[in-house]
mmCIF file of C-alpha atoms in Angstrom:
data_model
loop_
_atom_site.group_PDB
_atom_site.id
_atom_site.type_symbol
_atom_site.label_atom_id
_atom_site.label_comp_id
_atom_site.label_asym_id
_atom_site.label_seq_id
_atom_site.Cartn_x
_atom_site.Cartn_y
_atom_site.Cartn_z
ATOM 1 C CA MET A 221 -12.850 -25.486 188.307
ATOM 2 C CA ASN A 222 -15.587 -24.697 185.796
ATOM 3 C CA PHE A 223 -16.046 -21.555 183.711
ATOM 4 C CA ILE A 224 -19.364 -19.940 182.848
ATOM 5 C CA THR A 225 -19.348 -17.369 180.046
ATOM 6 C CA PHE A 226 -21.448 -14.202 180.180
ATOM 7 C CA SER A 227 -21.989 -11.499 177.611
ATOM 8 C CA GLU A 228 -20.478 -8.093 178.253
ATOM 9 C CA THR A 229 -23.996 -6.611 178.219
ATOM 10 C CA ASN A 230 -25.195 -9.039 180.889
ATOM 11 C CA LEU A 231 -22.247 -8.379 183.199
ATOM 12 C CA ARG A 232 -22.521 -4.616 182.722
ATOM 13 C CA ALA A 233 -26.205 -4.613 183.676
ATOM 14 C CA PHE A 234 -25.546 -6.755 186.762
ATOM 15 C CA THR A 235 -22.561 -4.688 187.937
ATOM 16 C CA TYR A 236 -24.401 -1.420 187.369
ATOM 17 C CA SER A 237 -27.314 -2.652 189.489
ATOM 18 C CA VAL A 238 -24.916 -3.488 192.356
ATOM 19 C CA PHE A 239 -23.398 -0.008 192.368
ATOM 20 C CA LYS A 240 -26.864 1.551 192.198
ATOM 21 C CA LYS A 241 -27.876 -0.510 195.241
ATOM 22 C CA MET A 242 -24.881 0.959 197.047
ATOM 23 C CA GLY A 243 -26.391 4.399 196.403
ATOM 24 C CA CYS A 244 -24.128 5.548 193.569
ATOM 25 C CA SER A 245 -25.464 8.084 191.085
ATOM 26 C CA ASP A 246 -26.234 6.888 187.571
ATOM 27 C CA ALA A 247 -23.021 8.436 186.252
ATOM 28 C CA HIS A 248 -20.833 6.997 189.019
ATOM 29 C CA ALA A 249 -22.431 3.541 188.748
ATOM 30 C CA GLU A 250 -21.864 3.553 184.994
ATOM 31 C CA LEU A 251 -18.231 4.660 185.346
ATOM 32 C CA ALA A 252 -17.398 2.179 188.131
ATOM 33 C CA THR A 253 -18.994 -0.578 186.044
ATOM 34 C CA ASP A 254 -16.927 0.387 183.014
ATOM 35 C CA VAL A 255 -13.663 0.166 184.971
ATOM 36 C CA LEU A 256 -14.446 -3.340 186.247
ATOM 37 C CA ILE A 257 -15.802 -4.694 182.958
ATOM 38 C CA ARG A 258 -12.820 -3.293 181.038
ATOM 39 C CA SER A 259 -10.600 -5.292 183.384
ATOM 40 C CA ASP A 260 -12.480 -8.519 182.647
ATOM 41 C CA LEU A 261 -12.487 -7.793 178.919
ATOM 42 C CA ARG A 262 -8.732 -7.291 178.988
ATOM 43 C CA GLY A 263 -8.210 -10.629 180.725
ATOM 44 C CA ILE A 264 -7.271 -9.146 184.107
ATOM 45 C CA ASP A 265 -9.843 -11.303 185.878
ATOM 46 C CA SER A 266 -8.474 -10.608 189.354
ATOM 47 C CA HIS A 267 -9.584 -6.951 189.165
ATOM 48 C CA GLY A 268 -12.935 -7.251 187.420
ATOM 49 C CA VAL A 269 -16.365 -8.241 188.715
ATOM 50 C CA ALA A 270 -14.695 -10.756 191.022
ATOM 51 C CA ARG A 271 -13.922 -7.695 193.207
ATOM 52 C CA LEU A 272 -17.544 -6.536 193.471
ATOM 53 C CA SER A 273 -18.239 -8.212 196.814
ATOM 54 C CA GLY A 274 -15.147 -6.564 198.272
ATOM 55 C CA TYR A 275 -16.386 -3.078 197.371
ATOM 56 C CA VAL A 276 -19.824 -3.840 198.796
ATOM 57 C CA ARG A 277 -18.356 -5.080 202.074
ATOM 58 C CA LEU A 278 -16.281 -1.899 202.429
ATOM 59 C CA TRP A 279 -19.396 0.166 201.723
ATOM 60 C CA GLU A 280 -21.323 -1.780 204.385
ATOM 61 C CA LYS A 281 -18.508 -0.958 206.819
ATOM 62 C CA LYS A 282 -18.945 2.726 205.852
ATOM 63 C CA ARG A 283 -15.389 2.830 204.510
ATOM 64 C CA ILE A 284 -16.618 3.691 201.003
ATOM 65 C CA ASN A 285 -18.754 6.769 200.418
ATOM 66 C CA ALA A 286 -21.155 6.071 197.537
ATOM 67 C CA THR A 287 -21.912 9.784 197.040
ATOM 68 C CA PRO A 288 -18.525 11.520 197.362
ATOM 69 C CA ASP A 289 -17.835 15.207 196.899
ATOM 70 C CA ILE A 290 -14.607 14.824 194.904
ATOM 71 C CA LYS A 291 -12.711 18.105 194.827
ATOM 72 C CA ILE A 292 -9.392 19.801 194.158
ATOM 73 C CA VAL A 293 -7.836 20.967 197.436
ATOM 74 C CA HIS A 294 -4.532 22.320 196.098
ATOM 75 C CA GLU A 295 -3.637 23.439 192.597
ATOM 76 C CA THR A 296 -1.131 25.082 190.255
ATOM 77 C CA PRO A 297 -1.497 25.401 186.458
ATOM 78 C CA THR A 298 0.058 21.945 185.883
ATOM 79 C CA THR A 299 -0.507 20.131 189.189
ATOM 80 C CA ALA A 300 -3.311 19.355 191.621
ATOM 81 C CA THR A 301 -4.116 17.424 194.755
ATOM 82 C CA ILE A 302 -7.562 15.863 194.937
ATOM 83 C CA ASP A 303 -9.571 14.744 197.955
ATOM 84 C CA GLY A 304 -11.678 11.734 196.942
ATOM 85 C CA ASP A 305 -14.000 12.023 199.970
ATOM 86 C CA ALA A 306 -13.669 8.258 200.606
ATOM 87 C CA GLY A 307 -15.340 7.518 197.268
ATOM 88 C CA LEU A 308 -14.854 4.504 195.055
ATOM 89 C CA GLY A 309 -11.376 4.675 193.540
ATOM 90 C CA LEU A 310 -13.108 3.469 190.362
ATOM 91 C CA VAL A 311 -14.719 6.927 190.220
ATOM 92 C CA VAL A 312 -12.119 9.106 191.950
ATOM 93 C CA ALA A 313 -9.172 8.115 189.730
ATOM 94 C CA PRO A 314 -10.928 8.885 186.395
ATOM 95 C CA PHE A 315 -11.919 12.280 187.836
ATOM 96 C CA ALA A 316 -8.262 12.904 188.672
ATOM 97 C CA MET A 317 -7.045 11.776 185.261
ATOM 98 C CA GLN A 318 -9.552 14.083 183.592
ATOM 99 C CA VAL A 319 -8.081 16.975 185.586
ATOM 100 C CA ALA A 320 -4.580 15.914 184.469
ATOM 101 C CA ILE A 321 -5.722 15.752 180.824
ATOM 102 C CA GLU A 322 -7.336 19.191 180.970
ATOM 103 C CA LYS A 323 -4.139 20.665 182.407
ATOM 104 C CA ALA A 324 -2.093 18.920 179.741
ATOM 105 C CA GLU A 325 -4.339 20.322 177.002
ATOM 106 C CA LYS A 326 -3.536 23.841 178.234
ATOM 107 C CA TYR A 327 0.053 23.553 179.421
ATOM 108 C CA GLY A 328 1.528 20.381 177.867
ATOM 109 C CA SER A 329 1.363 18.165 180.936
ATOM 110 C CA GLY A 330 -0.774 17.619 184.009
ATOM 111 C CA TRP A 331 0.042 15.857 187.265
ATOM 112 C CA VAL A 332 -2.463 14.930 189.943
ATOM 113 C CA SER A 333 -1.932 13.280 193.322
ATOM 114 C CA VAL A 334 -4.976 11.882 195.146
ATOM 115 C CA LYS A 335 -5.795 11.237 198.798
ATOM 116 C CA ASN A 336 -8.831 9.839 200.611
ATOM 117 C CA SER A 337 -9.672 7.290 197.931
ATOM 118 C CA ASN A 338 -10.138 3.518 197.687
ATOM 119 C CA HIS A 339 -9.071 0.664 195.378
ATOM 120 C CA TYR A 340 -9.139 2.027 191.808
ATOM 121 C CA GLY A 341 -9.235 -1.136 189.684
ATOM 122 C CA ILE A 342 -6.642 -1.632 186.955
ATOM 123 C CA ALA A 343 -4.031 1.090 186.511
ATOM 124 C CA GLY A 344 -4.298 0.764 182.735
ATOM 125 C CA TYR A 345 -7.870 2.035 182.577
ATOM 126 C CA HIS A 346 -6.887 5.477 183.798
ATOM 127 C CA ALA A 347 -3.691 5.731 181.749
ATOM 128 C CA LEU A 348 -5.620 4.838 178.588
ATOM 129 C CA MET A 349 -7.842 7.882 179.091
ATOM 130 C CA ALA A 350 -4.821 10.027 178.182
ATOM 131 C CA VAL A 351 -3.901 7.858 175.203
ATOM 132 C CA GLU A 352 -7.291 8.604 173.652
ATOM 133 C CA LYS A 353 -6.207 12.260 173.553
ATOM 134 C CA ASP A 354 -2.828 11.550 171.900
ATOM 135 C CA MET A 355 -1.155 11.853 175.278
ATOM 136 C CA ILE A 356 1.137 9.615 177.286
ATOM 137 C CA GLY A 357 -0.733 8.405 180.360
ATOM 138 C CA ILE A 358 0.776 7.561 183.738
ATOM 139 C CA SER A 359 -1.210 5.904 186.507
ATOM 140 C CA MET A 360 -0.195 4.442 189.857
ATOM 141 C CA THR A 361 -1.681 3.698 193.257
ATOM 142 C CA ASN A 362 -0.597 2.446 196.622
ATOM 143 C CA ALA A 363 -2.429 -0.470 198.174
ATOM 144 C CA SER A 364 -2.967 -2.603 201.269
ATOM 145 C CA PRO A 365 0.331 -3.525 202.964
ATOM 146 C CA LEU A 366 1.046 -7.104 201.896
ATOM 147 C CA VAL A 367 4.631 -6.856 200.612
ATOM 148 C CA ALA A 368 7.819 -7.194 202.636
ATOM 149 C CA PRO A 369 10.715 -4.977 201.453
ATOM 150 C CA THR A 370 14.007 -6.689 200.598
ATOM 151 C CA TYR A 371 15.409 -8.454 203.693
ATOM 152 C CA ALA A 372 12.282 -7.629 205.746
ATOM 153 C CA ASN A 373 9.818 -9.974 207.380
ATOM 154 C CA GLU A 374 7.126 -7.362 207.836
ATOM 155 C CA ARG A 375 4.393 -6.139 205.482
ATOM 156 C CA LEU A 376 5.134 -2.498 204.738
ATOM 157 C CA LEU A 377 4.102 -1.923 201.106
ATOM 158 C CA GLY A 378 1.247 -2.808 198.777
ATOM 159 C CA THR A 379 1.455 -4.436 195.375
ATOM 160 C CA ASN A 380 1.577 -0.774 194.261
ATOM 161 C CA PRO A 381 0.963 -1.020 190.498
ATOM 162 C CA MET A 382 2.232 1.475 187.947
ATOM 163 C CA CYS A 383 1.197 1.973 184.337
ATOM 164 C CA TYR A 384 2.682 3.888 181.412
ATOM 165 C CA ALA A 385 0.576 4.045 178.239
ATOM 166 C CA PHE A 386 1.766 5.316 174.842
ATOM 167 C CA PRO A 387 -0.381 5.977 171.751
ATOM 168 C CA ALA A 388 0.676 4.166 168.592
ATOM 169 C CA GLY A 389 -0.514 4.563 164.987
ATOM 170 C CA LYS A 390 -1.711 1.399 163.272
ATOM 171 C CA TYR A 391 -0.947 -0.736 166.332
ATOM 172 C CA PRO A 392 -2.670 -0.808 169.727
ATOM 173 C CA PRO A 393 -1.206 1.439 172.438
ATOM 174 C CA VAL A 394 1.932 0.200 174.164
ATOM 175 C CA ILE A 395 0.869 -0.279 177.790
ATOM 176 C CA VAL A 396 3.290 -1.157 180.568
ATOM 177 C CA ASP A 397 0.896 -2.077 183.391
ATOM 178 C CA MET A 398 2.364 -4.034 186.280
ATOM 179 C CA ALA A 399 2.416 -4.615 189.992
ATOM 180 C CA THR A 400 5.709 -3.803 191.690
ATOM 181 C CA ALA A 401 5.359 -6.987 193.743
ATOM 182 C CA ALA A 402 6.431 -10.375 192.385
ATOM 183 C CA ALA A 403 2.713 -11.007 191.787
ATOM 184 C CA ALA A 404 -0.532 -9.141 192.329
ATOM 185 C CA ASN A 405 -2.614 -10.333 195.274
ATOM 186 C CA GLY A 406 -5.446 -11.023 192.830
ATOM 187 C CA LYS A 407 -3.355 -13.817 191.303
ATOM 188 C CA LEU A 408 -3.147 -15.464 194.711
ATOM 189 C CA GLU A 409 -6.924 -15.176 195.013
ATOM 190 C CA ILE A 410 -7.346 -16.889 191.637
ATOM 191 C CA ALA A 411 -5.018 -19.710 192.757
ATOM 192 C CA GLN A 412 -6.969 -20.067 196.001
ATOM 193 C CA ARG A 413 -10.265 -20.410 194.134
ATOM 194 C CA ALA A 414 -8.712 -22.959 191.786
ATOM 195 C CA ASN A 415 -7.024 -24.786 194.672
ATOM 196 C CA LYS A 416 -3.649 -24.575 192.921
ATOM 197 C CA SER A 417 -0.151 -23.858 194.199
ATOM 198 C CA ILE A 418 1.676 -20.688 193.141
ATOM 199 C CA PRO A 419 5.153 -20.296 191.611
ATOM 200 C CA ASP A 420 8.176 -20.162 193.862
ATOM 201 C CA GLY A 421 9.267 -16.598 194.574
ATOM 202 C CA TRP A 422 5.862 -14.971 194.958
ATOM 203 C CA VAL A 423 5.441 -15.199 198.724
ATOM 204 C CA GLN A 424 7.275 -15.973 201.927
ATOM 205 C CA ASP A 425 5.786 -17.553 205.046
ATOM 206 C CA LYS A 426 5.698 -15.859 208.441
ATOM 207 C CA ALA A 427 9.199 -17.192 209.153
ATOM 208 C CA GLY A 428 10.533 -15.567 205.969
ATOM 209 C CA GLU A 429 10.882 -18.813 204.003
ATOM 210 C CA ASN A 430 9.757 -19.242 200.387
ATOM 211 C CA SER A 431 6.361 -20.868 199.947
ATOM 212 C CA THR A 432 4.092 -22.004 197.101
ATOM 213 C CA ASN A 433 0.935 -21.927 199.261
ATOM 214 C CA PRO A 434 -1.549 -19.332 197.876
ATOM 215 C CA ASN A 435 -3.067 -19.002 201.371
ATOM 216 C CA GLU A 436 0.212 -17.873 202.928
ATOM 217 C CA LEU A 437 -0.947 -14.293 203.481
ATOM 218 C CA LYS A 438 -3.782 -15.570 205.673
ATOM 219 C CA ASN A 439 -1.194 -17.437 207.726
ATOM 220 C CA GLY A 440 0.927 -14.378 208.484
ATOM 221 C CA GLY A 441 3.202 -14.497 205.440
ATOM 222 C CA SER A 442 3.865 -11.737 202.936
ATOM 223 C CA LEU A 443 4.208 -11.080 199.234
ATOM 224 C CA LEU A 444 7.701 -10.473 197.873
ATOM 225 C CA PRO A 445 8.805 -7.487 195.764
ATOM 226 C CA LEU A 446 9.324 -7.814 192.025
ATOM 227 C CA GLY A 447 12.496 -9.873 191.696
ATOM 228 C CA SER A 448 11.640 -12.072 194.698
ATOM 229 C CA ASP A 449 15.041 -11.852 196.443
ATOM 230 C CA LYS A 450 18.134 -9.654 196.425
ATOM 231 C CA ASP A 451 20.091 -11.939 194.091
ATOM 232 C CA HIS A 452 17.287 -11.665 191.515
ATOM 233 C CA GLY A 453 16.764 -7.912 191.872
ATOM 234 C CA SER A 454 14.103 -7.570 194.568
ATOM 235 C CA HIS A 455 15.719 -4.288 195.657
ATOM 236 C CA LYS A 456 14.608 -2.887 192.279
ATOM 237 C CA GLY A 457 11.006 -3.990 192.806
ATOM 238 C CA TYR A 458 11.163 -2.547 196.305
ATOM 239 C CA GLY A 459 12.460 0.754 194.883
ATOM 240 C CA LEU A 460 9.674 0.915 192.301
ATOM 241 C CA SER A 461 7.064 0.169 194.967
ATOM 242 C CA ALA A 462 8.524 2.864 197.224
ATOM 243 C CA THR A 463 8.302 5.350 194.331
ATOM 244 C CA VAL A 464 4.608 4.580 193.844
ATOM 245 C CA ASP A 465 3.927 4.917 197.572
ATOM 246 C CA ILE A 466 5.683 8.279 197.829
ATOM 247 C CA LEU A 467 4.090 9.820 194.713
ATOM 248 C CA SER A 468 0.623 8.468 195.533
ATOM 249 C CA ALA A 469 0.488 9.109 199.259
ATOM 250 C CA VAL A 470 3.365 11.007 200.843
ATOM 251 C CA LEU A 471 2.837 13.656 198.141
ATOM 252 C CA SER A 472 -0.963 13.819 198.442
ATOM 253 C CA GLY A 473 -1.598 13.316 202.157
ATOM 254 C CA ALA A 474 -2.967 9.773 201.875
ATOM 255 C CA ASN A 475 -1.878 6.900 204.106
ATOM 256 C CA TYR A 476 1.398 5.263 203.123
ATOM 257 C CA GLY A 477 3.372 2.128 203.947
ATOM 258 C CA PRO A 478 1.844 -0.001 206.720
ATOM 259 C CA TRP A 479 -0.863 2.603 207.424
ATOM 260 C CA VAL A 480 -2.673 2.060 204.092
ATOM 261 C CA PRO A 481 -6.185 0.757 204.891
ATOM 262 C CA PRO A 482 -6.773 -2.877 203.873
ATOM 263 C CA PHE A 483 -9.068 -3.752 200.969
ATOM 264 C CA VAL A 484 -10.618 -6.611 202.923
ATOM 265 C CA ALA A 485 -13.427 -5.413 205.169
ATOM 266 C CA PHE A 486 -12.734 -7.865 208.009
ATOM 267 C CA LEU A 487 -9.443 -6.070 208.769
ATOM 268 C CA GLU A 488 -9.772 -2.663 210.381
ATOM 269 C CA PRO A 489 -7.756 0.361 209.217
ATOM 270 C CA SER A 490 -4.911 1.604 211.394
ATOM 271 C CA ALA A 491 -6.052 3.221 214.644
ATOM 272 C CA ASN A 492 -3.358 5.875 214.135
ATOM 273 C CA PRO A 493 -3.495 6.840 210.440
ATOM 274 C CA VAL A 494 -0.853 9.148 209.000
ATOM 275 C CA GLY A 495 -3.114 10.387 206.212
ATOM 276 C CA GLU A 496 -6.512 9.969 204.555
ATOM 277 C CA GLY A 497 -7.511 6.810 202.674
ATOM 278 C CA LEU A 498 -5.566 5.361 199.739
ATOM 279 C CA GLY A 499 -3.519 7.471 197.354
ATOM 280 C CA HIS A 500 -3.137 7.593 193.566
ATOM 281 C CA PHE A 501 -0.907 9.485 191.163
ATOM 282 C CA LEU A 502 -2.057 10.306 187.625
ATOM 283 C CA GLY A 503 -0.236 12.093 184.838
ATOM 284 C CA ALA A 504 -0.815 13.118 181.234
ATOM 285 C CA MET A 505 1.739 14.477 178.757
ATOM 286 C CA ARG A 506 0.893 15.769 175.285
ATOM 287 C CA VAL A 507 2.960 13.938 172.705
ATOM 288 C CA ASP A 508 3.010 17.075 170.544
ATOM 289 C CA GLY A 509 4.733 18.843 173.388
ATOM 290 C CA PHE A 510 7.839 16.930 172.275
ATOM 291 C CA ARG A 511 7.332 16.249 168.565
ATOM 292 C CA PRO A 512 4.382 16.031 166.138
ATOM 293 C CA ALA A 513 2.051 13.282 167.333
ATOM 294 C CA ALA A 514 1.952 11.631 163.899
ATOM 295 C CA ASP A 515 5.749 11.364 163.852
ATOM 296 C CA PHE A 516 5.835 9.834 167.317
ATOM 297 C CA LYS A 517 3.134 7.295 166.475
ATOM 298 C CA ASN A 518 4.815 6.341 163.196
ATOM 299 C CA HIS A 519 8.061 5.701 165.005
ATOM 300 C CA LEU A 520 6.317 3.796 167.795
ATOM 301 C CA ASP A 521 4.787 1.596 165.093
ATOM 302 C CA ASN A 522 8.303 1.042 163.764
ATOM 303 C CA TRP A 523 9.475 0.244 167.303
ATOM 304 C CA VAL A 524 6.691 -2.342 167.649
ATOM 305 C CA GLU A 525 7.510 -3.958 164.292
ATOM 306 C CA ARG A 526 11.205 -4.224 165.071
ATOM 307 C CA PHE A 527 10.616 -5.818 168.449
ATOM 308 C CA LYS A 528 8.021 -8.196 167.005
ATOM 309 C CA SER A 529 10.554 -9.362 164.413
ATOM 310 C CA ALA A 530 13.255 -10.108 167.006
ATOM 311 C CA LYS A 531 14.977 -13.471 166.896
ATOM 312 C CA THR A 532 13.702 -15.641 169.722
ATOM 313 C CA ILE A 533 15.127 -18.492 171.750
ATOM 314 C CA TYR A 534 12.295 -20.862 170.805
ATOM 315 C CA PRO A 535 10.700 -20.997 167.321
ATOM 316 C CA ASP A 536 7.159 -21.037 168.724
ATOM 317 C CA LYS A 537 7.699 -17.943 170.902
ATOM 318 C CA LYS A 538 7.555 -14.315 169.820
ATOM 319 C CA VAL A 539 8.477 -11.141 171.638
ATOM 320 C CA ILE A 540 5.361 -9.772 173.320
ATOM 321 C CA ILE A 541 4.698 -6.047 173.107
ATOM 322 C CA PRO A 542 3.534 -4.612 176.468
ATOM 323 C CA GLY A 543 -0.268 -4.464 176.427
ATOM 324 C CA GLU A 544 -0.587 -6.848 173.464
ATOM 325 C CA PRO A 545 -2.073 -9.844 175.364
ATOM 326 C CA GLU A 546 -4.677 -7.629 177.025
ATOM 327 C CA HIS A 547 -5.649 -6.096 173.670
ATOM 328 C CA GLU A 548 -6.091 -9.564 172.171
ATOM 329 C CA PHE A 549 -8.230 -10.648 175.132
ATOM 330 C CA GLU A 550 -10.406 -7.571 174.681
ATOM 331 C CA GLN A 551 -10.985 -8.210 170.974
ATOM 332 C CA GLU A 552 -11.868 -11.844 171.636
ATOM 333 C CA ARG A 553 -14.059 -11.365 174.704
ATOM 334 C CA LYS A 554 -16.126 -8.602 173.140
ATOM 335 C CA ILE A 555 -17.271 -11.283 170.709
ATOM 336 C CA SER A 556 -17.185 -14.536 172.670
ATOM 337 C CA GLY A 557 -18.092 -13.196 176.109
ATOM 338 C CA ILE A 558 -16.393 -13.037 179.501
ATOM 339 C CA PRO A 559 -15.655 -16.320 181.315
ATOM 340 C CA LEU A 560 -16.042 -16.396 185.099
ATOM 341 C CA ILE A 561 -15.121 -19.329 187.306
ATOM 342 C CA ASP A 562 -18.058 -20.936 189.089
ATOM 343 C CA VAL A 563 -16.791 -19.805 192.521
ATOM 344 C CA VAL A 564 -17.013 -16.157 191.417
ATOM 345 C CA VAL A 565 -20.453 -16.693 189.854
ATOM 346 C CA ASN A 566 -21.729 -18.243 193.096
ATOM 347 C CA ASP A 567 -20.281 -15.341 195.085
ATOM 348 C CA LEU A 568 -21.942 -12.786 192.810
ATOM 349 C CA ASN A 569 -25.300 -14.556 192.971
ATOM 350 C CA GLU A 570 -25.113 -14.626 196.774
ATOM 351 C CA LEU A 571 -24.379 -10.900 196.638
ATOM 352 C CA ALA A 572 -27.400 -10.365 194.379
ATOM 353 C CA GLU A 573 -29.657 -12.257 196.797
ATOM 354 C CA LYS A 574 -28.383 -10.177 199.709
ATOM 355 C CA LEU A 575 -28.954 -6.903 197.833
ATOM 356 C CA GLY A 576 -32.313 -7.984 196.439
ATOM 357 C CA ILE A 577 -31.373 -7.728 192.767
ATOM 358 C CA GLU A 578 -31.542 -10.175 189.889
ATOM 359 C CA GLY A 579 -28.588 -12.577 189.791
ATOM 360 C CA LEU A 580 -26.454 -13.730 186.900
ATOM 361 C CA LYS A 581 -27.973 -16.218 184.489
#
């Protein structure tokens, strides 16, 4: 496995040109590009430009609308339901978070559930929009059914990530951004490209037995919930995933559980959908709705410092603050560039040739 490093500017220009070829407006192409590049900058390589081909294939199958009419279909002063009109989740979710922020500015908090959307990238991107306004951001989405609930041998839930983001003072925001499965599917894709095995406890085969084969999903297996098995708390991961599914889809009118349309274009959506598209749930809460923002941020700084000074089991290990590794990646990659494995670069250059645009250099 070889890595090729590209500048942020180079990758942005390439990604933007792909979304423009799909027919996106300038503003939507720029926003969708920003979501993907932010993922790569933050070291979440599974959800960055490596996903571009997947979005294009869904667009070719007419399952993504490049020119959506995103609109509010139900509303109260502090809540809303949004119809994404089958648009890119990379565009629909920021629209929804902006609605949540505007409601929070007026009333203290805003809560938005979304239907008829698609894969929205990293949950953290949308939650961080609220942090920039001295708000606490909440972001979650349901996803393609790849996860078997505790004791099940059937895919009924997605990796269903959730993110909580808190503004700090002199430190970066504290960002709890995680899949509710034992591992995100993107990590399996990375292992597949690298031809490496995966840790025990991530997946089970079609017979329900543990496996370390990253290709297990293609063979009829399933991802496991966070915790892996009941003895290690998988019922908690299952419960968190169920919460995301209900808030994102049962609440909004999107598809839920096994009816969620797959991200891969070669699998067709359910012939009997229970809703419209994928669902998201976004929330924003003004910190000063609880206490002065400066006080909160000072105390969150103190929280960070105390946890960073914790005694550790091994001398060379320190307690990691949620969101800290991603922040460090972002600072480094903005200077040194974004590394992509050669398999991804080849895939993107094949995509460029197909679309008739300039490839990566």
